[in-house]
PDB file of C-alpha atoms in Angstrom:
ATOM      1  CA  UNK A 966      45.189 -78.654  15.547  1.00 49.00           C
ATOM      2  CA  UNK A 967      44.218 -79.666  19.077  1.00 54.00           C
ATOM      3  CA  UNK A 968      43.964 -83.166  20.411  1.00 60.00           C
ATOM      4  CA  UNK A 969      40.844 -84.090  22.365  1.00 58.00           C
ATOM      5  CA  UNK A 970      42.842 -84.109  25.609  1.00 58.00           C
ATOM      6  CA  UNK A 971      44.076 -80.569  24.955  1.00 65.00           C
ATOM      7  CA  UNK A 972      40.598 -79.350  24.024  1.00 59.00           C
ATOM      8  CA  UNK A 973      39.111 -80.924  27.141  1.00 60.00           C
ATOM      9  CA  UNK A 974      41.221 -78.645  29.306  1.00 67.00           C
ATOM     10  CA  UNK A 975      40.584 -75.472  27.337  1.00 80.00           C
ATOM     11  CA  UNK A 976      38.096 -72.863  28.547  1.00 81.00           C
ATOM     12  CA  UNK A 977      35.803 -73.565  25.576  1.00 84.00           C
ATOM     13  CA  UNK A 978      35.290 -77.108  26.802  1.00 85.00           C
ATOM     14  CA  UNK A 979      34.395 -76.116  30.374  1.00 89.00           C
ATOM     15  CA  UNK A 980      30.852 -75.927  31.744  1.00 92.00           C
ATOM     16  CA  UNK A 981      29.236 -72.512  31.901  1.00 94.00           C
ATOM     17  CA  UNK A 982      26.600 -71.671  34.530  1.00 96.00           C
ATOM     18  CA  UNK A 983      24.122 -69.042  33.347  1.00 96.00           C
ATOM     19  CA  UNK A 984      22.576 -66.486  35.740  1.00 97.00           C
ATOM     20  CA  UNK A 985      19.262 -68.399  35.572  1.00 97.00           C
ATOM     21  CA  UNK A 986      21.001 -71.492  36.955  1.00 97.00           C
ATOM     22  CA  UNK A 987      21.085 -73.490  33.700  1.00 96.00           C
ATOM     23  CA  UNK A 988      24.456 -75.107  33.047  1.00 97.00           C
ATOM     24  CA  UNK A 989      25.800 -75.369  29.499  1.00 95.00           C
ATOM     25  CA  UNK A 990      28.102 -78.365  28.917  1.00 92.00           C
ATOM     26  CA  UNK A 991      30.644 -76.184  27.097  1.00 91.00           C
ATOM     27  CA  UNK A 992      31.099 -72.656  25.755  1.00 89.00           C
ATOM     28  CA  UNK A 993      30.475 -73.418  22.094  1.00 89.00           C
ATOM     29  CA  UNK A 994      27.475 -71.665  20.536  1.00 91.00           C
ATOM     30  CA  UNK A 995      25.725 -71.816  17.178  1.00 90.00           C
ATOM     31  CA  UNK A 996      24.495 -68.315  16.404  1.00 90.00           C
ATOM     32  CA  UNK A 997      21.098 -67.560  14.894  1.00 86.00           C
ATOM     33  CA  UNK A 998      20.972 -68.027  11.133  1.00 83.00           C
ATOM     34  CA  UNK A 999      18.378 -67.567   8.421  1.00 80.00           C
ATOM     35  CA  UNK A1000      17.918 -71.129   7.255  1.00 81.00           C
ATOM     36  CA  UNK A1001      15.296 -70.375   4.586  1.00 81.00           C
ATOM     37  CA  UNK A1002      13.825 -73.876   4.862  1.00 84.00           C
ATOM     38  CA  UNK A1003      10.146 -73.070   5.392  1.00 82.00           C
ATOM     39  CA  UNK A1004       7.470 -74.061   2.907  1.00 84.00           C
ATOM     40  CA  UNK A1005       5.576 -71.426   0.833  1.00 82.00           C
ATOM     41  CA  UNK A1006       3.203 -70.865   3.781  1.00 80.00           C
ATOM     42  CA  UNK A1007       6.137 -70.189   6.164  1.00 78.00           C
ATOM     43  CA  UNK A1008       5.690 -73.518   7.970  1.00 82.00           C
ATOM     44  CA  UNK A1009       8.698 -75.563   9.087  1.00 83.00           C
ATOM     45  CA  UNK A1010       9.692 -78.456   6.837  1.00 90.00           C
ATOM     46  CA  UNK A1011      11.348 -81.809   7.491  1.00 95.00           C
ATOM     47  CA  UNK A1012      14.600 -80.211   6.298  1.00 93.00           C
ATOM     48  CA  UNK A1013      14.620 -77.740   9.195  1.00 89.00           C
ATOM     49  CA  UNK A1014      13.863 -80.515  11.694  1.00 91.00           C
ATOM     50  CA  UNK A1015      16.760 -82.593  10.338  1.00 94.00           C
ATOM     51  CA  UNK A1016      19.093 -79.593  10.384  1.00 91.00           C
ATOM     52  CA  UNK A1017      18.430 -78.771  14.033  1.00 89.00           C
ATOM     53  CA  UNK A1018      18.639 -82.442  14.946  1.00 92.00           C
ATOM     54  CA  UNK A1019      22.110 -82.583  13.372  1.00 92.00           C
ATOM     55  CA  UNK A1020      23.194 -79.388  15.127  1.00 89.00           C
ATOM     56  CA  UNK A1021      21.856 -80.767  18.419  1.00 88.00           C
ATOM     57  CA  UNK A1022      23.920 -83.912  18.024  1.00 90.00           C
ATOM     58  CA  UNK A1023      27.022 -81.894  17.098  1.00 87.00           C
ATOM     59  CA  UNK A1024      28.134 -81.039  20.621  1.00 86.00           C
ATOM     60  CA  UNK A1025      27.524 -77.283  20.890  1.00 89.00           C
ATOM     61  CA  UNK A1026      26.606 -76.135  24.372  1.00 91.00           C
ATOM     62  CA  UNK A1027      24.052 -73.603  23.091  1.00 93.00           C
ATOM     63  CA  UNK A1028      22.006 -73.501  19.891  1.00 91.00           C
ATOM     64  CA  UNK A1029      20.302 -70.187  19.156  1.00 90.00           C
ATOM     65  CA  UNK A1030      17.391 -70.737  16.797  1.00 86.00           C
ATOM     66  CA  UNK A1031      17.062 -68.836  13.552  1.00 77.00           C
ATOM     67  CA  UNK A1032      14.228 -66.590  12.519  1.00 74.00           C
ATOM     68  CA  UNK A1033      10.825 -67.858  13.625  1.00 72.00           C
ATOM     69  CA  UNK A1034       7.939 -66.345  11.693  1.00 72.00           C
ATOM     70  CA  UNK A1035       5.260 -65.070  14.072  1.00 72.00           C
ATOM     71  CA  UNK A1036       3.405 -62.538  11.901  1.00 76.00           C
ATOM     72  CA  UNK A1037       3.172 -62.612   8.090  1.00 73.00           C
ATOM     73  CA  UNK A1038       2.901 -58.802   8.057  1.00 80.00           C
ATOM     74  CA  UNK A1039       6.500 -58.534   9.220  1.00 77.00           C
ATOM     75  CA  UNK A1040       8.460 -60.898   7.015  1.00 73.00           C
ATOM     76  CA  UNK A1041      12.165 -61.349   7.629  1.00 72.00           C
ATOM     77  CA  UNK A1042      12.830 -61.128   3.890  1.00 68.00           C
ATOM     78  CA  UNK A1043      10.893 -61.019   0.614  1.00 61.00           C
ATOM     79  CA  UNK A1044       9.344 -64.297  -0.545  1.00 53.00           C
TER      80      UNK A1044
END
């Protein structure tokens, strides 16, 4: 268990400058996941919008999006 003061001074809580010049506010990252929240036509739903909104408000420095369907011929999984 870390107090906020301790966490603030840890490397994970420090800014990180990327080679492109963008600065992340910390070194916490949400990896890509398969959310499975699209509708039957593979369109995003309100559930996926709410999920990413919650993750965005959660304090991670970097959110990597999940699978984004770009071609129905190459589905990420059956269904």
